[in-house]
Structure formats: structure tokens, C-alpha cells
Amino acid sequence: MEYLTKYNLNAEDIRDITSSIDEEDKLELEFNEERVSSIIDYLLSIGLTNIKDIVITKPNLFYDDVNSIKMRIEKHSNTNIIELLKEDPINFDLIGM
Amino acid sequence: MTLAEIIKTKRDNLYETYNNINLENSKEKIESLKEDINKLTTLIEMLNKDIKNIKDLQYQDISNYVSIKEAELKSIQLVLKAKYEANLAVDLTSTQLEVVKRLIEELVEKKDSLVETIRIEEERVNKTKEKASSIEEAILNLEYLYEKVNDKEDYSLLNLEDFKTLSIILEDKDTSSKIKLDLLSSVIEYNENIKNQNKKILVTTDIEEVKEYFRSFGFNEDMLKYIDRNKEEISRNIDLSNAREILTYLDSKHILDKFSKGALLAIVLYSNKSTVNKRYEDLKERKALFPALFEMPSIWVNNLPKKARVRHKLPSRNRGGSGNNHRLRDYSNMISYEEMLLNEQYLTSMGLNVSISNKTNIKVLETPREKIEENLNAYKLYGFFDSRDMSTLPPSMLSFYTKVADRCDKLIELGLLNCQYSNYAALHPTIINVISEEVFSLLYKLKRENTNESYYQIISSKTRKGVLDSCITNKSYNKNIVLGYDFGTKEKVEAFKQENFINQMDDKYIPNASEYEEIITRENPITYKDDILTDEKIKVLEEQYRVDNNPYQYKIGNEIISRLKVLRCYSALKEKGITDDNAFLYSVTRGMYLDEKTFNLIKTSVKGRGEYGWSI
């Protein structure tokens, strides 16, 4: 999961992530650098910089396709969802993610 | 005998024992005893309530339980009918009163004796169930090991887990010493063989050679990076001719570049051309060659259902985790395609937004069905689908491995679920999965020590209305300090709990609480029997403490108690014939973080409130 360091996560952050998520989640992140990176790139592009919190609270997102995630978030673009997600990734729950 | 033969013989013996286990007769007996107990409970309650109720008794309803003669009963009923229905100035004689007293005593004695019989019978059933479950586990482990030692492509040595499986044979009294000695020598021989083969393999599968193979199929540095990261597992397990066959086949079908790198490595290591070919043709015929499937190695590896069964028995956090040497193997064993398809059909039929083809909410599709159903039932009971349409909720909530119902109880008691001031958890069900036990304990303390207004103010975001402070919902926020409390080490968490709460599971507070907890943990009740609502003790709670227009709460003092928790737990214990006052108090206080004062308040509040009272 070292590739996450390119998103300004340090070794301690990565340790926190691996100690907080399931074994399955770890494998999914480990073996899908391209997909996970494309999702993180998208999240950053819409202003979500709390990547570590998102990975820990919502590891399920990283199993999906970036376009599917994009579509589901964009459906709510006329709301303040991005602001809420910046504050706490648990707010993904509000849009069924 | 060879190692494989010894394992097979033991497995077959266990199958025979397993098939001979029959619990049906005992279950029927228990059901019939329970019916008797229910009848007796109703009779005793009826007679305790008012002695005049004896006039409506049918002799055949009690003849099996008491020694009273039919004629004696009839004469008593005659007097009572004369007195209460015809208003005549007659009364029971002292002899008749004695008979009535004896009648009630005999009913109570009979009930106690049946409860004891049921307890013994259930203990027997539970022991047999435990035995069956341990045999089942042993069979599955032996099957797994049998497959391993027969798998010519498996070059891993017998490890600690395998030795644990073999101890089933070594500890078996019915296995002869000769076979046990054969087993030990065959283990040594097996590992020696594997070691020799591994030496050969390591020589022939130099990681540079593996990289060269992949380069020859047009893969660039990105793929080589993955190979480097997993070089130990790859060099130990790859069979280059098998790898070449798979890669050549995928190339010939023009799908080689569709696979994700991790998936392709797992497939090349743990599948073979025949399986890959079968899966490809099958998917093609179904017109289901979705891009998502090229990122799931388990689809392309022959995942036997029994392996899946063993896998699913383990809690998620313990699955896999076999160290860095088997990460690709674990990755290739996530779930079979067939299981995923069934999950997809099931979840979409409920209106949930899941899709293999669009790769949406894949995690829940990879969750074992029994866990999905258990979670779904819990959410239904706790009203999640009343306040929000199921299709708008995050499907990932169905993949939580934590005990959802128990956590919902806590959230109700903390005013965060189905509460007039907040229904935060219904809007944010992920809180069930992320909130830690120490934060739960802190919230109990804060809720108790503050007014409602201050409590919600303390735990809410300072910048946004209706949102909790992220230190409560976010595991990574700051593990050490939560709302000003230091939970930096296990010792600090322990000290905080000791300083602020009692342990009501201690016999000092609730005798036998640990025994009840064992039952509830084992039974894991997600619902309750409707007739629990007619139970005398429950009726008192319903009448005195049920919160108006809220089916989720009892309230004693300022303390919210999850109504569903009490009904679920007490119903499950009553099913076991346990109806004493301690079991009831346990059901009321289970899972709460209580101080001595609040515990005593709850204890005295539920004590002796019924017409006929009880003592704790």
C-alpha cells in the first residue's frame, strides 16, 4: 500500500489504515493500485483531501469503479454534500454510498 | 498408510459420526416441554391473580400436573360459581382452601421440575450441537488438508494450521498407535519431499525469469513492479509452463490486457488454463464479460464451495492475513462467481443499487449471504427502513461484521437512534461499524452527566448542525484524545472504565450474568417472540416505563433503555426456561455502561412493581 504515500500519507497513516480495515480491504487496496489511485484522484479533484479518513471509514468505495462513484456523487451536485464529506466521510451514507 | 490415506480415513469416520447425530427427537421433546411450561405459567399467573379464576378451569388441563381429584375440583368450582356468579353467601371451606393451596403449589413444583428437565435436555442438545459443530469443523479442515496434500501444484510445507488439523487424528483415542506413528513419519516424509521440490522450483523460478516471461507478453514496468512486490510468493508458487499456458490462452482471446495486474498475477499463480478457459466460455455465452470481472481473480480460480464455507466461518477481520507469503492466494479466494451472482439477484430484488456489471457496491456482493441476511433482519427490527427507503441507504451496511443489533441498542440508549432529539444512526448507519467501545462508554457517561441540550451540544460538530463531532465517528481522527478524554493506551481506557462504571456482569451485581451472556452471545437473537409481551415482568416495563409513541425506548429516570434489547434478550432466555429476576435485570442492563447509582436505580425500579412482585 506504499503507493498511498504519493497522496501525502506517511508511514504512520498507512499503519493506521492497515490496523483499521479488514484483511479483504487491505488486499483490495494492495492489488488494485490503478483503480484505487483513479478513485483517489477523482476524490481530490472534487476537493476531498481527507483521503486517510475516507479509506478507513469507507473502504467499500475502493472496490467500485471510479465512474460508478463519480456518477453517484454527481447526482447530488446541487447539494452541500462535498462540504459534508470534507468534514466527515461518514456523510457518504447520506447519498447511499 | 500414506498421509493422504490417513487423512481420508479419519475424514470418512467423522462423516459417519456426523451423519448419525440426530437432534430431532430432543428438539421435539423440548418443544413439547415448553408448551407445558407455557400452559403452567398461564395457569399459575391466572390463579395467583385471583382465586376465583379456578371456577373456569378444565380438569383435563391440569390433570397431568396435579394430584387433585376431578370431584374435588368440581365441588370447589360449584362453590365459587355460586359465590361469584349467583351472588350466594357461600364460601370455600378450610379444607377446600387447603386443596386450592396444594393445587397451586403442585403447579409451581411441576413447572420448576419441567424447567429443570428442559435445562438438562437443552444442555444435552447444546453439547451435541457443539460436538456436531466441532466435527463439522474437523471434517472441513481435514478436507482442506486432504486437498492440499493431493494437490501436485501446492508446494507449501505443512504449517502450524495443518498440524492443528492433524492433531485431530493424534488426539483421537480410537486411532491406533501404529497409524499415529505412520502419520508422524509420513508428515516428515511429506515435508522433506516438498522441501526438495521447492529447492528445484526456486532454482527454476528465478524472479528475473518470471519478469522476462511477462515482458515477452508485452507487459511493462508497471506489471514488473507488482511482481517485485510479491516476489517471494511468486517465486515459491509459480509454475512457468502453467503461467505460459494461461497467458498464451488469454492473449489468443485478446483479453490479456483487460485484466488488472494483481488479478492476473493471482490467476497465473493459482489457476490453470482449463479453469480459465471454462470460465471465459461460460461468461461469453452469458454475454457477461463485464470489465469488473477482469479485476476479480476469484472468478477465474476454481473456488470450491467447501473452501468458501470454511472461509465464511471465519470473522472478516481474521480472514486471510496469512502473512505476506500468501497474499495473492488469499486475494484469489475472496468469493466464487456463483455466490456473487446469487447475492446480486437477492440484493437487487430488494431495490438496492448493486451491480457486478457496473462495479457498484462490490464489497457487499462479496459478503457471505448469511451475514447479509442477519444484518438485514437487524436493520428491519430497529426501524432503519421506516425512516428511510431501503434503496437510499448505503448497501455496505449489510457487509458489517460487527453485531448490528447490539450496537443499535447502545445507539438507542445514547439518544442517537430512534430518539425524539436525534436519529443520527438511521441517517449514518456506518457509525455502527466505526464507533469504538471506548467512545460508547464515554457517551454513556456524558449523556448521564449532562442535560439533553448540553449532551448533544458536546457531541455535535461545532460548525455544522445535525452532524456529530468527527472524533466520534472517525477512527483515524485522533485516537488518543476524544472530546478531551485521553484514550491513548489500553491502560488509560481500562482506568477510565474502572473509574466511571461498574461491571454489572459481575456476580456481585447480577448473579449468573455471565451465564446469561454466554447464552445470548451463542443464540444471537435478532428478534423476539410476540408472547413475551404478555410476560408479567415485561408487562410492568411496558406499563410503567414505555415511552409514549416510541416502540424503541423504555425510560427509567433519565436513562433510556433499548426496549428491543430487553425483549430480544429476555425472550431468548425465557425460551431456555430462564425467567428469574436476575435474568430480567440482566436483559434490562445488558451492554450498558452504568455507575453504581444508576444501576441501583434501575434495579429498584424493576423490582417488585408487578401485582405479585418479585424480589431481586
PDB file of C-alpha atoms in Angstrom, chain B residues 204-467:
ATOM      1  CA  THR B 204      13.843 -22.755 -11.939  1.00  0.00           C
ATOM      2  CA  THR B 205      11.699 -19.757 -10.980  1.00  0.00           C
ATOM      3  CA  ASP B 206      14.155 -17.021 -10.554  1.00  0.00           C
ATOM      4  CA  ILE B 207      12.127 -13.824 -10.315  1.00  0.00           C
ATOM      5  CA  GLU B 208      14.027 -12.303 -13.237  1.00  0.00           C
ATOM      6  CA  GLU B 209      12.909 -15.214 -15.368  1.00  0.00           C
ATOM      7  CA  VAL B 210       9.310 -14.559 -14.324  1.00  0.00           C
ATOM      8  CA  LYS B 211       9.683 -10.917 -15.276  1.00  0.00           C
ATOM      9  CA  GLU B 212      11.129 -11.925 -18.623  1.00  0.00           C
ATOM     10  CA  TYR B 213       8.089 -14.125 -19.275  1.00  0.00           C
ATOM     11  CA  PHE B 214       5.780 -11.212 -18.625  1.00  0.00           C
ATOM     12  CA  ARG B 215       7.929  -8.870 -20.747  1.00  0.00           C
ATOM     13  CA  SER B 216       7.637 -11.344 -23.612  1.00  0.00           C
ATOM     14  CA  PHE B 217       3.855 -10.885 -23.421  1.00  0.00           C
ATOM     15  CA  GLY B 218       4.274  -7.127 -23.717  1.00  0.00           C
ATOM     16  CA  PHE B 219       3.958  -6.126 -20.058  1.00  0.00           C
ATOM     17  CA  ASN B 220       5.878  -3.046 -18.951  1.00  0.00           C
ATOM     18  CA  GLU B 221       7.417  -1.775 -15.731  1.00  0.00           C
ATOM     19  CA  ASP B 222       4.042  -1.350 -14.008  1.00  0.00           C
ATOM     20  CA  MET B 223       3.484  -5.089 -14.031  1.00  0.00           C
ATOM     21  CA  LEU B 224       7.080  -5.799 -13.072  1.00  0.00           C
ATOM     22  CA  LYS B 225       6.592  -3.563 -10.038  1.00  0.00           C
ATOM     23  CA  TYR B 226       3.743  -5.844  -8.877  1.00  0.00           C
ATOM     24  CA  ILE B 227       5.940  -8.886  -9.464  1.00  0.00           C
ATOM     25  CA  ASP B 228       8.699  -7.346  -7.366  1.00  0.00           C
ATOM     26  CA  ARG B 229       6.311  -6.529  -4.538  1.00  0.00           C
ATOM     27  CA  ASN B 230       5.185 -10.152  -4.374  1.00  0.00           C
ATOM     28  CA  LYS B 231       8.377 -11.834  -5.496  1.00  0.00           C
ATOM     29  CA  GLU B 232       8.625 -14.234  -2.570  1.00  0.00           C
ATOM     30  CA  GLU B 233       5.152 -15.711  -3.074  1.00  0.00           C
ATOM     31  CA  ILE B 234       5.539 -15.739  -6.850  1.00  0.00           C
ATOM     32  CA  SER B 235       8.932 -17.428  -6.890  1.00  0.00           C
ATOM     33  CA  ARG B 236       7.699 -20.078  -4.449  1.00  0.00           C
ATOM     34  CA  ASN B 237       4.464 -20.847  -6.223  1.00  0.00           C
ATOM     35  CA  ILE B 238       4.679 -20.091  -9.905  1.00  0.00           C
ATOM     36  CA  ASP B 239       4.807 -22.889 -12.443  1.00  0.00           C
ATOM     37  CA  LEU B 240       6.178 -21.230 -15.533  1.00  0.00           C
ATOM     38  CA  SER B 241       4.691 -23.670 -18.005  1.00  0.00           C
ATOM     39  CA  ASN B 242       1.265 -23.247 -16.388  1.00  0.00           C
ATOM     40  CA  ALA B 243       1.746 -19.470 -16.446  1.00  0.00           C
ATOM     41  CA  ARG B 244       2.706 -19.553 -20.116  1.00  0.00           C
ATOM     42  CA  GLU B 245      -0.368 -21.653 -20.953  1.00  0.00           C
ATOM     43  CA  ILE B 246      -2.691 -19.216 -19.217  1.00  0.00           C
ATOM     44  CA  LEU B 247      -1.056 -16.101 -20.658  1.00  0.00           C
ATOM     45  CA  THR B 248      -0.997 -17.589 -24.168  1.00  0.00           C
ATOM     46  CA  TYR B 249      -4.657 -18.578 -23.899  1.00  0.00           C
ATOM     47  CA  LEU B 250      -5.752 -15.130 -22.672  1.00  0.00           C
ATOM     48  CA  ASP B 251      -3.662 -13.484 -25.382  1.00  0.00           C
ATOM     49  CA  SER B 252      -5.260 -15.675 -28.053  1.00  0.00           C
ATOM     50  CA  LYS B 253      -8.696 -14.500 -26.862  1.00  0.00           C
ATOM     51  CA  HIS B 254      -7.499 -10.846 -26.921  1.00  0.00           C
ATOM     52  CA  ILE B 255      -8.372 -10.315 -23.263  1.00  0.00           C
ATOM     53  CA  LEU B 256      -4.925 -10.357 -21.708  1.00  0.00           C
ATOM     54  CA  ASP B 257      -4.760  -6.553 -21.390  1.00  0.00           C
ATOM     55  CA  LYS B 258      -8.209  -6.416 -19.835  1.00  0.00           C
ATOM     56  CA  PHE B 259      -7.035  -7.952 -16.556  1.00  0.00           C
ATOM     57  CA  SER B 260      -5.857  -5.832 -13.654  1.00  0.00           C
ATOM     58  CA  LYS B 261      -2.269  -6.600 -12.737  1.00  0.00           C
ATOM     59  CA  GLY B 262      -2.972  -8.001  -9.266  1.00  0.00           C
ATOM     60  CA  ALA B 263      -5.765 -10.197 -10.627  1.00  0.00           C
ATOM     61  CA  LEU B 264      -3.638 -11.525 -13.454  1.00  0.00           C
ATOM     62  CA  LEU B 265      -0.789 -12.469 -11.121  1.00  0.00           C
ATOM     63  CA  ALA B 266      -3.195 -14.274  -8.773  1.00  0.00           C
ATOM     64  CA  ILE B 267      -4.750 -16.154 -11.697  1.00  0.00           C
ATOM     65  CA  VAL B 268      -1.402 -17.142 -13.169  1.00  0.00           C
ATOM     66  CA  LEU B 269      -0.305 -18.458  -9.766  1.00  0.00           C
ATOM     67  CA  TYR B 270      -3.453 -20.187  -8.550  1.00  0.00           C
ATOM     68  CA  SER B 271      -5.483 -21.168 -11.591  1.00  0.00           C
ATOM     69  CA  ASN B 272      -4.883 -23.195 -14.724  1.00  0.00           C
ATOM     70  CA  LYS B 273      -5.737 -22.961 -18.405  1.00  0.00           C
ATOM     71  CA  SER B 274      -8.650 -25.355 -18.171  1.00  0.00           C
ATOM     72  CA  THR B 275     -10.442 -23.372 -15.407  1.00  0.00           C
ATOM     73  CA  VAL B 276      -9.753 -20.044 -17.130  1.00  0.00           C
ATOM     74  CA  ASN B 277     -10.986 -21.434 -20.441  1.00  0.00           C
ATOM     75  CA  LYS B 278     -14.177 -22.813 -18.845  1.00  0.00           C
ATOM     76  CA  ARG B 279     -14.927 -19.506 -17.125  1.00  0.00           C
ATOM     77  CA  TYR B 280     -14.251 -17.460 -20.255  1.00  0.00           C
ATOM     78  CA  GLU B 281     -16.527 -19.603 -22.438  1.00  0.00           C
ATOM     79  CA  ASP B 282     -19.235 -19.543 -19.789  1.00  0.00           C
ATOM     80  CA  LEU B 283     -19.130 -15.749 -19.384  1.00  0.00           C
ATOM     81  CA  LYS B 284     -19.018 -15.267 -23.144  1.00  0.00           C
ATOM     82  CA  GLU B 285     -22.085 -17.431 -23.604  1.00  0.00           C
ATOM     83  CA  ARG B 286     -23.939 -15.495 -20.921  1.00  0.00           C
ATOM     84  CA  LYS B 287     -22.771 -12.248 -22.582  1.00  0.00           C
ATOM     85  CA  ALA B 288     -21.391 -11.321 -19.182  1.00  0.00           C
ATOM     86  CA  LEU B 289     -17.758 -10.469 -19.886  1.00  0.00           C
ATOM     87  CA  PHE B 290     -18.021  -7.293 -17.818  1.00  0.00           C
ATOM     88  CA  PRO B 291     -14.823  -5.260 -17.256  1.00  0.00           C
ATOM     89  CA  ALA B 292     -15.291  -5.658 -13.495  1.00  0.00           C
ATOM     90  CA  LEU B 293     -14.794  -9.407 -13.716  1.00  0.00           C
ATOM     91  CA  PHE B 294     -11.275  -8.908 -15.039  1.00  0.00           C
ATOM     92  CA  GLU B 295     -10.385  -7.316 -11.709  1.00  0.00           C
ATOM     93  CA  MET B 296     -11.640 -10.237  -9.610  1.00  0.00           C
ATOM     94  CA  PRO B 297      -9.215 -13.164  -9.640  1.00  0.00           C
ATOM     95  CA  SER B 298     -11.521 -15.412  -7.621  1.00  0.00           C
ATOM     96  CA  ILE B 299     -13.876 -15.504 -10.612  1.00  0.00           C
ATOM     97  CA  TRP B 300     -11.123 -17.195 -12.648  1.00  0.00           C
ATOM     98  CA  VAL B 301      -9.860 -19.577  -9.991  1.00  0.00           C
ATOM     99  CA  ASN B 302     -11.661 -22.769  -9.161  1.00  0.00           C
ATOM    100  CA  ASN B 303     -13.061 -21.805  -5.747  1.00  0.00           C
ATOM    101  CA  LEU B 304     -14.655 -24.893  -4.319  1.00  0.00           C
ATOM    102  CA  PRO B 305     -17.797 -24.256  -2.280  1.00  0.00           C
ATOM    103  CA  LYS B 306     -16.373 -26.108   0.722  1.00  0.00           C
ATOM    104  CA  LYS B 307     -13.368 -23.832   0.762  1.00  0.00           C
ATOM    105  CA  ALA B 308     -15.758 -20.929   0.702  1.00  0.00           C
ATOM    106  CA  ARG B 309     -17.638 -22.483   3.619  1.00  0.00           C
ATOM    107  CA  VAL B 310     -14.508 -22.704   5.709  1.00  0.00           C
ATOM    108  CA  ARG B 311     -13.617 -19.164   4.713  1.00  0.00           C
ATOM    109  CA  HIS B 312     -17.016 -17.813   5.634  1.00  0.00           C
ATOM    110  CA  LYS B 313     -16.932 -19.351   9.069  1.00  0.00           C
ATOM    111  CA  LEU B 314     -14.105 -17.018   9.983  1.00  0.00           C
ATOM    112  CA  PRO B 315     -14.770 -13.442  11.058  1.00  0.00           C
ATOM    113  CA  SER B 316     -13.828 -10.998   8.354  1.00  0.00           C
ATOM    114  CA  ARG B 317     -11.006  -9.367  10.259  1.00  0.00           C
ATOM    115  CA  ASN B 318      -9.367 -12.750  10.730  1.00  0.00           C
ATOM    116  CA  ARG B 319      -9.771 -13.881   7.172  1.00  0.00           C
ATOM    117  CA  GLY B 320      -6.719 -14.054   5.047  1.00  0.00           C
ATOM    118  CA  GLY B 321      -3.918 -12.472   6.973  1.00  0.00           C
ATOM    119  CA  SER B 322      -1.638 -15.407   6.400  1.00  0.00           C
ATOM    120  CA  GLY B 323       1.332 -13.082   6.096  1.00  0.00           C
ATOM    121  CA  ASN B 324       2.964 -11.666   3.013  1.00  0.00           C
ATOM    122  CA  ASN B 325       3.686 -15.096   1.554  1.00  0.00           C
ATOM    123  CA  HIS B 326       0.094 -15.885   0.599  1.00  0.00           C
ATOM    124  CA  ARG B 327      -1.463 -12.555  -0.165  1.00  0.00           C
ATOM    125  CA  LEU B 328      -2.137 -13.406  -3.807  1.00  0.00           C
ATOM    126  CA  ARG B 329      -3.594 -16.745  -2.753  1.00  0.00           C
ATOM    127  CA  ASP B 330      -5.935 -15.020  -0.269  1.00  0.00           C
ATOM    128  CA  TYR B 331      -6.851 -12.493  -2.949  1.00  0.00           C
ATOM    129  CA  SER B 332      -7.750 -15.306  -5.352  1.00  0.00           C
ATOM    130  CA  ASN B 333     -10.052 -16.887  -2.756  1.00  0.00           C
ATOM    131  CA  MET B 334     -12.383 -13.971  -1.985  1.00  0.00           C
ATOM    132  CA  ILE B 335     -15.673 -15.344  -3.297  1.00  0.00           C
ATOM    133  CA  SER B 336     -16.861 -17.569  -6.093  1.00  0.00           C
ATOM    134  CA  TYR B 337     -18.640 -16.106  -9.125  1.00  0.00           C
ATOM    135  CA  GLU B 338     -21.767 -18.159  -8.400  1.00  0.00           C
ATOM    136  CA  GLU B 339     -22.039 -16.829  -4.835  1.00  0.00           C
ATOM    137  CA  MET B 340     -21.658 -13.269  -6.102  1.00  0.00           C
ATOM    138  CA  LEU B 341     -24.378 -13.751  -8.720  1.00  0.00           C
ATOM    139  CA  LEU B 342     -26.784 -15.039  -6.091  1.00  0.00           C
ATOM    140  CA  ASN B 343     -26.030 -12.061  -3.862  1.00  0.00           C
ATOM    141  CA  GLU B 344     -26.604  -9.691  -6.764  1.00  0.00           C
ATOM    142  CA  GLN B 345     -30.006 -11.202  -7.539  1.00  0.00           C
ATOM    143  CA  TYR B 346     -31.003 -11.122  -3.883  1.00  0.00           C
ATOM    144  CA  LEU B 347     -29.933  -7.543  -3.224  1.00  0.00           C
ATOM    145  CA  THR B 348     -31.290  -6.053  -6.445  1.00  0.00           C
ATOM    146  CA  SER B 349     -34.637  -7.754  -5.769  1.00  0.00           C
ATOM    147  CA  MET B 350     -34.782  -5.561  -2.667  1.00  0.00           C
ATOM    148  CA  GLY B 351     -34.122  -2.421  -4.684  1.00  0.00           C
ATOM    149  CA  LEU B 352     -30.507  -1.983  -3.639  1.00  0.00           C
ATOM    150  CA  ASN B 353     -28.086  -0.354  -6.018  1.00  0.00           C
ATOM    151  CA  VAL B 354     -25.583  -3.172  -6.528  1.00  0.00           C
ATOM    152  CA  SER B 355     -24.162  -4.316  -9.822  1.00  0.00           C
ATOM    153  CA  ILE B 356     -21.380  -6.584 -10.974  1.00  0.00           C
ATOM    154  CA  SER B 357     -21.557  -5.176 -14.496  1.00  0.00           C
ATOM    155  CA  ASN B 358     -21.225  -1.547 -13.345  1.00  0.00           C
ATOM    156  CA  LYS B 359     -18.924  -2.449 -10.466  1.00  0.00           C
ATOM    157  CA  THR B 360     -21.137  -0.787  -7.908  1.00  0.00           C
ATOM    158  CA  ASN B 361     -21.131  -1.775  -4.235  1.00  0.00           C
ATOM    159  CA  ILE B 362     -18.947  -4.783  -4.895  1.00  0.00           C
ATOM    160  CA  LYS B 363     -17.964  -5.231  -1.237  1.00  0.00           C
ATOM    161  CA  VAL B 364     -21.454  -6.245  -0.209  1.00  0.00           C
ATOM    162  CA  LEU B 365     -21.649  -8.587  -3.190  1.00  0.00           C
ATOM    163  CA  GLU B 366     -18.595 -10.331  -1.784  1.00  0.00           C
ATOM    164  CA  THR B 367     -20.159 -10.750   1.666  1.00  0.00           C
ATOM    165  CA  PRO B 368     -21.442 -14.198   2.748  1.00  0.00           C
ATOM    166  CA  ARG B 369     -25.212 -14.456   2.348  1.00  0.00           C
ATOM    167  CA  GLU B 370     -25.877 -15.447   5.961  1.00  0.00           C
ATOM    168  CA  LYS B 371     -24.189 -12.264   7.187  1.00  0.00           C
ATOM    169  CA  ILE B 372     -26.180 -10.132   4.743  1.00  0.00           C
ATOM    170  CA  GLU B 373     -29.434 -11.696   5.954  1.00  0.00           C
ATOM    171  CA  GLU B 374     -28.559 -11.376   9.629  1.00  0.00           C
ATOM    172  CA  ASN B 375     -27.773  -7.686   9.180  1.00  0.00           C
ATOM    173  CA  LEU B 376     -30.867  -7.087   7.092  1.00  0.00           C
ATOM    174  CA  ASN B 377     -33.107  -8.591   9.786  1.00  0.00           C
ATOM    175  CA  ALA B 378     -31.469  -6.469  12.451  1.00  0.00           C
ATOM    176  CA  TYR B 379     -31.933  -3.250  10.454  1.00  0.00           C
ATOM    177  CA  LYS B 380     -35.570  -4.138   9.798  1.00  0.00           C
ATOM    178  CA  LEU B 381     -36.241  -4.707  13.502  1.00  0.00           C
ATOM    179  CA  TYR B 382     -34.546  -1.463  14.504  1.00  0.00           C
ATOM    180  CA  GLY B 383     -36.605   0.573  12.080  1.00  0.00           C
ATOM    181  CA  PHE B 384     -33.939   1.677   9.610  1.00  0.00           C
ATOM    182  CA  PHE B 385     -36.291   1.126   6.702  1.00  0.00           C
ATOM    183  CA  ASP B 386     -39.163   3.010   8.366  1.00  0.00           C
ATOM    184  CA  SER B 387     -37.381   6.338   8.384  1.00  0.00           C
ATOM    185  CA  ARG B 388     -35.550   5.910   5.090  1.00  0.00           C
ATOM    186  CA  ASP B 389     -36.260   3.977   1.919  1.00  0.00           C
ATOM    187  CA  MET B 390     -34.003   0.934   1.690  1.00  0.00           C
ATOM    188  CA  SER B 391     -32.772   1.924  -1.751  1.00  0.00           C
ATOM    189  CA  THR B 392     -31.316   5.200  -0.402  1.00  0.00           C
ATOM    190  CA  LEU B 393     -29.239   3.525   2.302  1.00  0.00           C
ATOM    191  CA  PRO B 394     -25.609   2.506   1.720  1.00  0.00           C
ATOM    192  CA  PRO B 395     -25.598  -1.221   0.807  1.00  0.00           C
ATOM    193  CA  SER B 396     -22.200  -1.539   2.537  1.00  0.00           C
ATOM    194  CA  MET B 397     -24.110  -1.535   5.852  1.00  0.00           C
ATOM    195  CA  LEU B 398     -25.096  -5.113   5.043  1.00  0.00           C
ATOM    196  CA  SER B 399     -21.467  -6.183   4.974  1.00  0.00           C
ATOM    197  CA  PHE B 400     -20.639  -5.152   8.581  1.00  0.00           C
ATOM    198  CA  TYR B 401     -19.191  -7.963  10.662  1.00  0.00           C
ATOM    199  CA  THR B 402     -19.951  -6.318  13.954  1.00  0.00           C
ATOM    200  CA  LYS B 403     -23.144  -7.385  15.812  1.00  0.00           C
ATOM    201  CA  VAL B 404     -25.518  -4.805  14.409  1.00  0.00           C
ATOM    202  CA  ALA B 405     -28.430  -5.363  16.839  1.00  0.00           C
ATOM    203  CA  ASP B 406     -26.217  -4.994  19.926  1.00  0.00           C
ATOM    204  CA  ARG B 407     -24.759  -1.768  18.601  1.00  0.00           C
ATOM    205  CA  CYS B 408     -28.211  -0.420  17.735  1.00  0.00           C
ATOM    206  CA  ASP B 409     -29.216  -0.993  21.379  1.00  0.00           C
ATOM    207  CA  LYS B 410     -26.351   1.210  22.513  1.00  0.00           C
ATOM    208  CA  LEU B 411     -27.152   3.895  19.939  1.00  0.00           C
ATOM    209  CA  ILE B 412     -30.785   3.941  21.115  1.00  0.00           C
ATOM    210  CA  GLU B 413     -29.667   4.267  24.739  1.00  0.00           C
ATOM    211  CA  LEU B 414     -27.345   7.128  23.759  1.00  0.00           C
ATOM    212  CA  GLY B 415     -30.145   9.013  22.033  1.00  0.00           C
ATOM    213  CA  LEU B 416     -28.637   8.592  18.565  1.00  0.00           C
ATOM    214  CA  LEU B 417     -31.165   6.184  17.065  1.00  0.00           C
ATOM    215  CA  ASN B 418     -34.951   6.456  17.042  1.00  0.00           C
ATOM    216  CA  CYS B 419     -34.843   9.234  19.610  1.00  0.00           C
ATOM    217  CA  GLN B 420     -37.008  12.343  19.553  1.00  0.00           C
ATOM    218  CA  TYR B 421     -33.875  14.518  19.611  1.00  0.00           C
ATOM    219  CA  SER B 422     -31.816  12.597  17.086  1.00  0.00           C
ATOM    220  CA  ASN B 423     -31.963   9.776  14.585  1.00  0.00           C
ATOM    221  CA  TYR B 424     -28.348  10.172  13.562  1.00  0.00           C
ATOM    222  CA  ALA B 425     -27.648   6.442  13.138  1.00  0.00           C
ATOM    223  CA  ALA B 426     -30.533   5.961  10.700  1.00  0.00           C
ATOM    224  CA  LEU B 427     -29.005   8.647   8.505  1.00  0.00           C
ATOM    225  CA  HIS B 428     -25.441   7.445   9.117  1.00  0.00           C
ATOM    226  CA  PRO B 429     -25.568   3.666   9.632  1.00  0.00           C
ATOM    227  CA  THR B 430     -21.796   3.442   9.158  1.00  0.00           C
ATOM    228  CA  ILE B 431     -21.498   4.690  12.740  1.00  0.00           C
ATOM    229  CA  ILE B 432     -22.394   1.102  13.722  1.00  0.00           C
ATOM    230  CA  ASN B 433     -19.154  -0.078  12.166  1.00  0.00           C
ATOM    231  CA  VAL B 434     -16.797   2.732  13.101  1.00  0.00           C
ATOM    232  CA  ILE B 435     -17.621   3.791  16.640  1.00  0.00           C
ATOM    233  CA  SER B 436     -15.281   2.258  19.178  1.00  0.00           C
ATOM    234  CA  GLU B 437     -16.227   0.692  22.510  1.00  0.00           C
ATOM    235  CA  GLU B 438     -14.370   3.369  24.500  1.00  0.00           C
ATOM    236  CA  VAL B 439     -16.292   6.105  22.692  1.00  0.00           C
ATOM    237  CA  PHE B 440     -19.523   4.276  23.537  1.00  0.00           C
ATOM    238  CA  SER B 441     -18.531   4.248  27.202  1.00  0.00           C
ATOM    239  CA  LEU B 442     -17.676   7.943  27.111  1.00  0.00           C
ATOM    240  CA  LEU B 443     -21.037   8.806  25.531  1.00  0.00           C
ATOM    241  CA  TYR B 444     -22.913   6.908  28.272  1.00  0.00           C
ATOM    242  CA  LYS B 445     -21.049   8.992  30.845  1.00  0.00           C
ATOM    243  CA  LEU B 446     -21.622  12.288  29.034  1.00  0.00           C
ATOM    244  CA  LYS B 447     -25.297  11.589  28.462  1.00  0.00           C
ATOM    245  CA  ARG B 448     -25.783  10.770  32.140  1.00  0.00           C
ATOM    246  CA  GLU B 449     -23.900  13.785  33.437  1.00  0.00           C
ATOM    247  CA  ASN B 450     -25.397  16.447  31.198  1.00  0.00           C
ATOM    248  CA  THR B 451     -28.752  17.864  30.302  1.00  0.00           C
ATOM    249  CA  ASN B 452     -30.065  16.757  26.922  1.00  0.00           C
ATOM    250  CA  GLU B 453     -29.206  20.115  25.417  1.00  0.00           C
ATOM    251  CA  SER B 454     -25.616  20.112  26.738  1.00  0.00           C
ATOM    252  CA  TYR B 455     -25.076  16.457  25.782  1.00  0.00           C
ATOM    253  CA  TYR B 456     -25.983  16.986  22.137  1.00  0.00           C
ATOM    254  CA  GLN B 457     -24.013  20.227  22.118  1.00  0.00           C
ATOM    255  CA  ILE B 458     -20.881  18.469  23.422  1.00  0.00           C
ATOM    256  CA  ILE B 459     -21.012  15.607  20.931  1.00  0.00           C
ATOM    257  CA  SER B 460     -22.045  17.622  17.882  1.00  0.00           C
ATOM    258  CA  SER B 461     -19.905  19.306  15.281  1.00  0.00           C
ATOM    259  CA  LYS B 462     -19.112  22.852  16.295  1.00  0.00           C
ATOM    260  CA  THR B 463     -19.507  24.074  12.727  1.00  0.00           C
ATOM    261  CA  ARG B 464     -22.433  22.142  11.321  1.00  0.00           C
ATOM    262  CA  LYS B 465     -25.891  21.380  12.656  1.00  0.00           C
ATOM    263  CA  GLY B 466     -27.095  17.774  12.871  1.00  0.00           C
ATOM    264  CA  VAL B 467     -23.611  16.320  12.432  1.00  0.00           C
TER     265      VAL B 467
END
